[in-house]
Amino acid sequence: MGDISDQLNQLMQKYEQLEVQWKKECDSVQKKDELINQLKLELNEKNKLIVTLTSEVDSLNVYINDSISEKKQQTSKLNELDKKYQKVRDEYNKLKQKLIDRDLHIQEQEKEYNLLNSQVQSETERLIKTYENKIQQLEEEKDQLKQVNEQKEQKISSDSYKKWFILSVVFYPLIFGLTKFLSKKK
């Protein structure tokens, strides 16, 4: 009986360890999901900024083109406007290049997100299968222990009960005394 209780206790400890490990894995997945959500928010903010900058650049281009057509008659002002236009155009190209670079960076982040998400999903599925298998094994072991225990209990006859009773009456004082003696020794 003591062996079965020990085995059941060991199985329960294994089960609790698996449950703790499962909770840790769930927390890890949740943290990764939170990071992914944060990256999505940052991505949305960057997209809004891109739209705003594009609109500003387009407005600036319209303004420059209108100014050039109005001032073509005045040569000196035209030169000034040409210089201004060139400067703004350079800024526009820089902004445009930044937007292109940001788009590329965003695409890389999306790829990383997709890769991370697929890894998390496959790892989660693997863990779920592993834990399901372990739980099933533990349940089968528990059922087997119950069956063995029931079979042992069925084999014990009334004579055995009498023998155990007599032995317990005889050995109880010895065991009790030995236990006290050993506990005093410590």
JSON list of C-alpha atoms in Angstrom, two decimals:
[
{"chain": "A", "resi": 1, "resn": "MET", "atom": "CA", "xyz": [0.00, 0.00, 0.00]},
{"chain": "A", "resi": 2, "resn": "GLY", "atom": "CA", "xyz": [2.82, 2.35, 0.85]},
{"chain": "A", "resi": 3, "resn": "ASP", "atom": "CA", "xyz": [4.47, 1.74, -2.57]},
{"chain": "A", "resi": 4, "resn": "ILE", "atom": "CA", "xyz": [1.25, 2.59, -4.37]},
{"chain": "A", "resi": 5, "resn": "SER", "atom": "CA", "xyz": [0.81, 5.75, -2.31]},
{"chain": "A", "resi": 6, "resn": "ASP", "atom": "CA", "xyz": [4.41, 6.71, -3.08]},
{"chain": "A", "resi": 7, "resn": "GLN", "atom": "CA", "xyz": [3.84, 6.05, -6.77]},
{"chain": "A", "resi": 8, "resn": "LEU", "atom": "CA", "xyz": [0.62, 8.06, -6.70]},
{"chain": "A", "resi": 9, "resn": "ASN", "atom": "CA", "xyz": [2.44, 10.89, -4.91]},
{"chain": "A", "resi": 10, "resn": "GLN", "atom": "CA", "xyz": [5.22, 10.76, -7.51]},
{"chain": "A", "resi": 11, "resn": "LEU", "atom": "CA", "xyz": [2.66, 10.85, -10.29]},
{"chain": "A", "resi": 12, "resn": "MET", "atom": "CA", "xyz": [0.91, 13.81, -8.67]},
{"chain": "A", "resi": 13, "resn": "GLN", "atom": "CA", "xyz": [4.27, 15.59, -8.31]},
{"chain": "A", "resi": 14, "resn": "LYS", "atom": "CA", "xyz": [5.01, 14.92, -11.99]},
{"chain": "A", "resi": 15, "resn": "TYR", "atom": "CA", "xyz": [1.57, 16.22, -12.86]},
{"chain": "A", "resi": 16, "resn": "GLU", "atom": "CA", "xyz": [2.12, 19.39, -10.80]},
{"chain": "A", "resi": 17, "resn": "GLN", "atom": "CA", "xyz": [5.54, 19.92, -12.39]},
{"chain": "A", "resi": 18, "resn": "LEU", "atom": "CA", "xyz": [4.01, 19.56, -15.82]},
{"chain": "A", "resi": 19, "resn": "GLU", "atom": "CA", "xyz": [1.26, 21.98, -14.87]},
{"chain": "A", "resi": 20, "resn": "VAL", "atom": "CA", "xyz": [3.83, 24.57, -13.68]},
{"chain": "A", "resi": 21, "resn": "GLN", "atom": "CA", "xyz": [5.83, 24.11, -16.89]},
{"chain": "A", "resi": 22, "resn": "TRP", "atom": "CA", "xyz": [2.63, 24.50, -18.92]},
{"chain": "A", "resi": 23, "resn": "LYS", "atom": "CA", "xyz": [1.82, 27.77, -17.13]},
{"chain": "A", "resi": 24, "resn": "LYS", "atom": "CA", "xyz": [5.34, 29.08, -17.81]},
{"chain": "A", "resi": 25, "resn": "GLU", "atom": "CA", "xyz": [5.00, 28.23, -21.50]},
{"chain": "A", "resi": 26, "resn": "CYS", "atom": "CA", "xyz": [1.57, 29.93, -21.63]},
{"chain": "A", "resi": 27, "resn": "ASP", "atom": "CA", "xyz": [3.07, 33.05, -19.99]},
{"chain": "A", "resi": 28, "resn": "SER", "atom": "CA", "xyz": [5.87, 33.02, -22.56]},
{"chain": "A", "resi": 29, "resn": "VAL", "atom": "CA", "xyz": [3.39, 32.77, -25.42]},
{"chain": "A", "resi": 30, "resn": "GLN", "atom": "CA", "xyz": [1.31, 35.58, -23.91]},
{"chain": "A", "resi": 31, "resn": "LYS", "atom": "CA", "xyz": [4.39, 37.83, -23.64]},
{"chain": "A", "resi": 32, "resn": "LYS", "atom": "CA", "xyz": [5.23, 37.11, -27.27]},
{"chain": "A", "resi": 33, "resn": "ASP", "atom": "CA", "xyz": [1.66, 37.96, -28.26]},
{"chain": "A", "resi": 34, "resn": "GLU", "atom": "CA", "xyz": [1.91, 41.24, -26.34]},
{"chain": "A", "resi": 35, "resn": "LEU", "atom": "CA", "xyz": [5.16, 42.04, -28.15]},
{"chain": "A", "resi": 36, "resn": "ILE", "atom": "CA", "xyz": [3.52, 41.25, -31.47]},
{"chain": "A", "resi": 37, "resn": "ASN", "atom": "CA", "xyz": [0.57, 43.52, -30.63]},
{"chain": "A", "resi": 38, "resn": "GLN", "atom": "CA", "xyz": [2.97, 46.30, -29.65]},
{"chain": "A", "resi": 39, "resn": "LEU", "atom": "CA", "xyz": [4.80, 45.89, -32.97]},
{"chain": "A", "resi": 40, "resn": "LYS", "atom": "CA", "xyz": [1.47, 46.10, -34.81]},
{"chain": "A", "resi": 41, "resn": "LEU", "atom": "CA", "xyz": [0.63, 49.35, -33.02]},
{"chain": "A", "resi": 42, "resn": "GLU", "atom": "CA", "xyz": [4.03, 50.79, -33.90]},
{"chain": "A", "resi": 43, "resn": "LEU", "atom": "CA", "xyz": [3.54, 49.67, -37.49]},
{"chain": "A", "resi": 44, "resn": "ASN", "atom": "CA", "xyz": [0.15, 51.42, -37.66]},
{"chain": "A", "resi": 45, "resn": "GLU", "atom": "CA", "xyz": [1.64, 54.61, -36.24]},
{"chain": "A", "resi": 46, "resn": "LYS", "atom": "CA", "xyz": [4.45, 54.53, -38.79]},
{"chain": "A", "resi": 47, "resn": "ASN", "atom": "CA", "xyz": [1.95, 53.98, -41.60]},
{"chain": "A", "resi": 48, "resn": "LYS", "atom": "CA", "xyz": [-0.04, 57.02, -40.42]},
{"chain": "A", "resi": 49, "resn": "LEU", "atom": "CA", "xyz": [3.14, 59.07, -40.41]},
{"chain": "A", "resi": 50, "resn": "ILE", "atom": "CA", "xyz": [3.95, 57.88, -43.93]},
{"chain": "A", "resi": 51, "resn": "VAL", "atom": "CA", "xyz": [0.50, 58.94, -45.15]},
{"chain": "A", "resi": 52, "resn": "THR", "atom": "CA", "xyz": [0.85, 62.33, -43.47]},
{"chain": "A", "resi": 53, "resn": "LEU", "atom": "CA", "xyz": [4.32, 62.92, -44.91]},
{"chain": "A", "resi": 54, "resn": "THR", "atom": "CA", "xyz": [3.20, 61.85, -48.38]},
{"chain": "A", "resi": 55, "resn": "SER", "atom": "CA", "xyz": [0.29, 64.28, -48.25]},
{"chain": "A", "resi": 56, "resn": "GLU", "atom": "CA", "xyz": [2.57, 67.08, -47.08]},
{"chain": "A", "resi": 57, "resn": "VAL", "atom": "CA", "xyz": [5.06, 66.31, -49.82]},
{"chain": "A", "resi": 58, "resn": "ASP", "atom": "CA", "xyz": [2.31, 66.27, -52.45]},
{"chain": "A", "resi": 59, "resn": "SER", "atom": "CA", "xyz": [0.96, 69.58, -51.16]},
{"chain": "A", "resi": 60, "resn": "LEU", "atom": "CA", "xyz": [4.45, 71.01, -51.24]},
{"chain": "A", "resi": 61, "resn": "ASN", "atom": "CA", "xyz": [4.93, 69.85, -54.83]},
{"chain": "A", "resi": 62, "resn": "VAL", "atom": "CA", "xyz": [1.66, 71.50, -55.88]},
{"chain": "A", "resi": 63, "resn": "TYR", "atom": "CA", "xyz": [2.68, 74.72, -54.19]},
{"chain": "A", "resi": 64, "resn": "ILE", "atom": "CA", "xyz": [6.11, 74.71, -55.86]},
{"chain": "A", "resi": 65, "resn": "ASN", "atom": "CA", "xyz": [4.68, 74.02, -59.30]},
{"chain": "A", "resi": 66, "resn": "ASP", "atom": "CA", "xyz": [2.12, 76.80, -58.94]},
{"chain": "A", "resi": 67, "resn": "SER", "atom": "CA", "xyz": [4.77, 79.22, -57.75]},
{"chain": "A", "resi": 68, "resn": "ILE", "atom": "CA", "xyz": [7.02, 78.42, -60.68]},
{"chain": "A", "resi": 69, "resn": "SER", "atom": "CA", "xyz": [4.29, 78.98, -63.27]},
{"chain": "A", "resi": 70, "resn": "GLU", "atom": "CA", "xyz": [3.31, 82.31, -61.71]},
{"chain": "A", "resi": 71, "resn": "LYS", "atom": "CA", "xyz": [6.83, 83.64, -61.43]},
{"chain": "A", "resi": 72, "resn": "LYS", "atom": "CA", "xyz": [8.27, 82.54, -64.75]},
{"chain": "A", "resi": 73, "resn": "GLN", "atom": "CA", "xyz": [8.18, 86.07, -66.07]},
{"chain": "A", "resi": 74, "resn": "GLN", "atom": "CA", "xyz": [10.47, 87.37, -63.39]},
{"chain": "A", "resi": 75, "resn": "THR", "atom": "CA", "xyz": [13.86, 85.89, -64.07]},
{"chain": "A", "resi": 76, "resn": "SER", "atom": "CA", "xyz": [15.54, 86.77, -60.81]},
{"chain": "A", "resi": 77, "resn": "LYS", "atom": "CA", "xyz": [12.66, 85.45, -58.78]},
{"chain": "A", "resi": 78, "resn": "LEU", "atom": "CA", "xyz": [12.54, 82.42, -60.98]},
{"chain": "A", "resi": 79, "resn": "ASN", "atom": "CA", "xyz": [16.15, 81.63, -60.12]},
{"chain": "A", "resi": 80, "resn": "GLU", "atom": "CA", "xyz": [15.38, 81.99, -56.44]},
{"chain": "A", "resi": 81, "resn": "LEU", "atom": "CA", "xyz": [12.36, 79.83, -56.81]},
{"chain": "A", "resi": 82, "resn": "ASP", "atom": "CA", "xyz": [14.39, 77.28, -58.74]},
{"chain": "A", "resi": 83, "resn": "LYS", "atom": "CA", "xyz": [16.88, 77.15, -55.91]},
{"chain": "A", "resi": 84, "resn": "LYS", "atom": "CA", "xyz": [14.10, 76.80, -53.36]},
{"chain": "A", "resi": 85, "resn": "TYR", "atom": "CA", "xyz": [12.44, 74.20, -55.49]},
{"chain": "A", "resi": 86, "resn": "GLN", "atom": "CA", "xyz": [15.66, 72.23, -55.79]},
{"chain": "A", "resi": 87, "resn": "LYS", "atom": "CA", "xyz": [16.18, 72.35, -52.06]},
{"chain": "A", "resi": 88, "resn": "VAL", "atom": "CA", "xyz": [12.63, 71.22, -51.37]},
{"chain": "A", "resi": 89, "resn": "ARG", "atom": "CA", "xyz": [12.98, 68.58, -54.05]},
{"chain": "A", "resi": 90, "resn": "ASP", "atom": "CA", "xyz": [16.09, 67.25, -52.33]},
{"chain": "A", "resi": 91, "resn": "GLU", "atom": "CA", "xyz": [14.23, 67.17, -49.05]},
{"chain": "A", "resi": 92, "resn": "TYR", "atom": "CA", "xyz": [11.37, 65.44, -50.81]},
{"chain": "A", "resi": 93, "resn": "ASN", "atom": "CA", "xyz": [13.75, 62.82, -52.21]},
{"chain": "A", "resi": 94, "resn": "LYS", "atom": "CA", "xyz": [15.27, 62.32, -48.78]},
{"chain": "A", "resi": 95, "resn": "LEU", "atom": "CA", "xyz": [11.81, 61.94, -47.28]},
{"chain": "A", "resi": 96, "resn": "LYS", "atom": "CA", "xyz": [10.80, 59.64, -50.10]},
{"chain": "A", "resi": 97, "resn": "GLN", "atom": "CA", "xyz": [13.90, 57.52, -49.52]},
{"chain": "A", "resi": 98, "resn": "LYS", "atom": "CA", "xyz": [13.14, 57.45, -45.80]},
{"chain": "A", "resi": 99, "resn": "LEU", "atom": "CA", "xyz": [9.62, 56.29, -46.60]},
{"chain": "A", "resi": 100, "resn": "ILE", "atom": "CA", "xyz": [10.98, 53.57, -48.86]},
{"chain": "A", "resi": 101, "resn": "ASP", "atom": "CA", "xyz": [13.44, 52.52, -46.17]},
{"chain": "A", "resi": 102, "resn": "ARG", "atom": "CA", "xyz": [10.65, 52.48, -43.60]},
{"chain": "A", "resi": 103, "resn": "ASP", "atom": "CA", "xyz": [8.49, 50.39, -45.91]},
{"chain": "A", "resi": 104, "resn": "LEU", "atom": "CA", "xyz": [11.33, 47.91, -46.27]},
{"chain": "A", "resi": 105, "resn": "HIS", "atom": "CA", "xyz": [11.86, 47.89, -42.52]},
{"chain": "A", "resi": 106, "resn": "ILE", "atom": "CA", "xyz": [8.14, 47.36, -41.95]},
{"chain": "A", "resi": 107, "resn": "GLN", "atom": "CA", "xyz": [8.15, 44.48, -44.43]},
{"chain": "A", "resi": 108, "resn": "GLU", "atom": "CA", "xyz": [11.09, 42.93, -42.58]},
{"chain": "A", "resi": 109, "resn": "GLN", "atom": "CA", "xyz": [9.23, 43.33, -39.29]},
{"chain": "A", "resi": 110, "resn": "GLU", "atom": "CA", "xyz": [6.16, 41.69, -40.82]},
{"chain": "A", "resi": 111, "resn": "LYS", "atom": "CA", "xyz": [8.31, 38.77, -41.99]},
{"chain": "A", "resi": 112, "resn": "GLU", "atom": "CA", "xyz": [9.86, 38.47, -38.52]},
{"chain": "A", "resi": 113, "resn": "TYR", "atom": "CA", "xyz": [6.40, 38.66, -36.98]},
{"chain": "A", "resi": 114, "resn": "ASN", "atom": "CA", "xyz": [5.06, 35.95, -39.28]},
{"chain": "A", "resi": 115, "resn": "LEU", "atom": "CA", "xyz": [8.07, 33.75, -38.61]},
{"chain": "A", "resi": 116, "resn": "LEU", "atom": "CA", "xyz": [7.81, 34.31, -34.86]},
{"chain": "A", "resi": 117, "resn": "ASN", "atom": "CA", "xyz": [4.08, 33.70, -34.95]},
{"chain": "A", "resi": 118, "resn": "SER", "atom": "CA", "xyz": [4.48, 30.42, -36.86]},
{"chain": "A", "resi": 119, "resn": "GLN", "atom": "CA", "xyz": [7.24, 29.30, -34.49]},
{"chain": "A", "resi": 120, "resn": "VAL", "atom": "CA", "xyz": [5.11, 30.13, -31.47]},
{"chain": "A", "resi": 121, "resn": "GLN", "atom": "CA", "xyz": [2.14, 28.35, -32.98]},
{"chain": "A", "resi": 122, "resn": "SER", "atom": "CA", "xyz": [4.09, 25.20, -33.85]},
{"chain": "A", "resi": 123, "resn": "GLU", "atom": "CA", "xyz": [5.81, 25.19, -30.44]},
{"chain": "A", "resi": 124, "resn": "THR", "atom": "CA", "xyz": [2.46, 25.62, -28.72]},
{"chain": "A", "resi": 125, "resn": "GLU", "atom": "CA", "xyz": [0.96, 22.75, -30.71]},
{"chain": "A", "resi": 126, "resn": "ARG", "atom": "CA", "xyz": [3.95, 20.56, -29.91]},
{"chain": "A", "resi": 127, "resn": "LEU", "atom": "CA", "xyz": [3.70, 21.39, -26.21]},
{"chain": "A", "resi": 128, "resn": "ILE", "atom": "CA", "xyz": [-0.02, 20.71, -26.19]},
{"chain": "A", "resi": 129, "resn": "LYS", "atom": "CA", "xyz": [0.53, 17.30, -27.79]},
{"chain": "A", "resi": 130, "resn": "THR", "atom": "CA", "xyz": [3.36, 16.52, -25.38]},
{"chain": "A", "resi": 131, "resn": "TYR", "atom": "CA", "xyz": [1.30, 17.46, -22.35]},
{"chain": "A", "resi": 132, "resn": "GLU", "atom": "CA", "xyz": [-1.74, 15.60, -23.64]},
{"chain": "A", "resi": 133, "resn": "ASN", "atom": "CA", "xyz": [0.40, 12.48, -24.08]},
{"chain": "A", "resi": 134, "resn": "LYS", "atom": "CA", "xyz": [1.96, 12.85, -20.64]},
{"chain": "A", "resi": 135, "resn": "ILE", "atom": "CA", "xyz": [-1.43, 13.41, -19.02]},
{"chain": "A", "resi": 136, "resn": "GLN", "atom": "CA", "xyz": [-2.79, 10.36, -20.81]},
{"chain": "A", "resi": 137, "resn": "GLN", "atom": "CA", "xyz": [0.21, 8.30, -19.64]},
{"chain": "A", "resi": 138, "resn": "LEU", "atom": "CA", "xyz": [-0.27, 9.50, -16.08]},
{"chain": "A", "resi": 139, "resn": "GLU", "atom": "CA", "xyz": [-3.96, 8.66, -16.20]},
{"chain": "A", "resi": 140, "resn": "GLU", "atom": "CA", "xyz": [-3.19, 5.20, -17.58]},
{"chain": "A", "resi": 141, "resn": "GLU", "atom": "CA", "xyz": [-0.58, 4.63, -14.86]},
{"chain": "A", "resi": 142, "resn": "LYS", "atom": "CA", "xyz": [-3.06, 5.82, -12.26]},
{"chain": "A", "resi": 143, "resn": "ASP", "atom": "CA", "xyz": [-5.73, 3.43, -13.60]},
{"chain": "A", "resi": 144, "resn": "GLN", "atom": "CA", "xyz": [-3.22, 0.56, -13.61]},
{"chain": "A", "resi": 145, "resn": "LEU", "atom": "CA", "xyz": [-2.23, 1.32, -10.03]},
{"chain": "A", "resi": 146, "resn": "LYS", "atom": "CA", "xyz": [-5.89, 1.39, -9.03]},
{"chain": "A", "resi": 147, "resn": "GLN", "atom": "CA", "xyz": [-6.47, -1.97, -10.72]},
{"chain": "A", "resi": 148, "resn": "VAL", "atom": "CA", "xyz": [-3.42, -3.52, -9.05]},
{"chain": "A", "resi": 149, "resn": "ASN", "atom": "CA", "xyz": [-4.52, -2.10, -5.73]},
{"chain": "A", "resi": 150, "resn": "GLU", "atom": "CA", "xyz": [-8.05, -3.47, -6.18]},
{"chain": "A", "resi": 151, "resn": "GLN", "atom": "CA", "xyz": [-6.67, -6.89, -7.14]},
{"chain": "A", "resi": 152, "resn": "LYS", "atom": "CA", "xyz": [-4.45, -6.95, -4.05]},
{"chain": "A", "resi": 153, "resn": "GLU", "atom": "CA", "xyz": [-7.34, -5.95, -1.84]},
{"chain": "A", "resi": 154, "resn": "GLN", "atom": "CA", "xyz": [-9.52, -8.71, -3.31]},
{"chain": "A", "resi": 155, "resn": "LYS", "atom": "CA", "xyz": [-6.85, -11.36, -2.62]},
{"chain": "A", "resi": 156, "resn": "ILE", "atom": "CA", "xyz": [-6.65, -10.58, 1.06]},
{"chain": "A", "resi": 157, "resn": "SER", "atom": "CA", "xyz": [-8.83, -13.03, 2.97]},
{"chain": "A", "resi": 158, "resn": "SER", "atom": "CA", "xyz": [-10.31, -12.89, 6.41]},
{"chain": "A", "resi": 159, "resn": "ASP", "atom": "CA", "xyz": [-7.43, -15.05, 7.72]},
{"chain": "A", "resi": 160, "resn": "SER", "atom": "CA", "xyz": [-5.00, -12.47, 6.44]},
{"chain": "A", "resi": 161, "resn": "TYR", "atom": "CA", "xyz": [-6.93, -9.76, 8.27]},
{"chain": "A", "resi": 162, "resn": "LYS", "atom": "CA", "xyz": [-6.66, -11.79, 11.46]},
{"chain": "A", "resi": 163, "resn": "LYS", "atom": "CA", "xyz": [-2.93, -12.33, 10.93]},
{"chain": "A", "resi": 164, "resn": "TRP", "atom": "CA", "xyz": [-2.43, -8.61, 10.26]},
{"chain": "A", "resi": 165, "resn": "PHE", "atom": "CA", "xyz": [-4.42, -7.74, 13.35]},
{"chain": "A", "resi": 166, "resn": "ILE", "atom": "CA", "xyz": [-2.32, -10.09, 15.50]},
{"chain": "A", "resi": 167, "resn": "LEU", "atom": "CA", "xyz": [0.91, -8.81, 13.94]},
{"chain": "A", "resi": 168, "resn": "SER", "atom": "CA", "xyz": [-0.16, -5.19, 14.42]},
{"chain": "A", "resi": 169, "resn": "VAL", "atom": "CA", "xyz": [-1.03, -5.86, 18.07]},
{"chain": "A", "resi": 170, "resn": "VAL", "atom": "CA", "xyz": [2.36, -7.48, 18.57]},
{"chain": "A", "resi": 171, "resn": "PHE", "atom": "CA", "xyz": [4.51, -5.14, 16.48]},
{"chain": "A", "resi": 172, "resn": "TYR", "atom": "CA", "xyz": [2.77, -1.80, 17.14]},
{"chain": "A", "resi": 173, "resn": "PRO", "atom": "CA", "xyz": [4.40, -1.31, 20.56]},
{"chain": "A", "resi": 174, "resn": "LEU", "atom": "CA", "xyz": [7.78, -2.34, 19.09]},
{"chain": "A", "resi": 175, "resn": "ILE", "atom": "CA", "xyz": [7.51, 0.06, 16.14]},
{"chain": "A", "resi": 176, "resn": "PHE", "atom": "CA", "xyz": [6.16, 2.86, 18.34]},
{"chain": "A", "resi": 177, "resn": "GLY", "atom": "CA", "xyz": [9.01, 2.34, 20.81]},
{"chain": "A", "resi": 178, "resn": "LEU", "atom": "CA", "xyz": [11.60, 2.14, 18.03]},
{"chain": "A", "resi": 179, "resn": "THR", "atom": "CA", "xyz": [10.24, 5.34, 16.46]},
{"chain": "A", "resi": 180, "resn": "LYS", "atom": "CA", "xyz": [10.44, 7.19, 19.76]},
{"chain": "A", "resi": 181, "resn": "PHE", "atom": "CA", "xyz": [13.94, 5.84, 20.35]},
{"chain": "A", "resi": 182, "resn": "LEU", "atom": "CA", "xyz": [15.11, 6.97, 16.88]},
{"chain": "A", "resi": 183, "resn": "SER", "atom": "CA", "xyz": [13.46, 10.38, 17.21]},
{"chain": "A", "resi": 184, "resn": "LYS", "atom": "CA", "xyz": [15.20, 10.92, 20.56]},
{"chain": "A", "resi": 185, "resn": "LYS", "atom": "CA", "xyz": [18.49, 9.88, 19.00]},
{"chain": "A", "resi": 186, "resn": "LYS", "atom": "CA", "xyz": [18.21, 12.66, 16.38]}
]
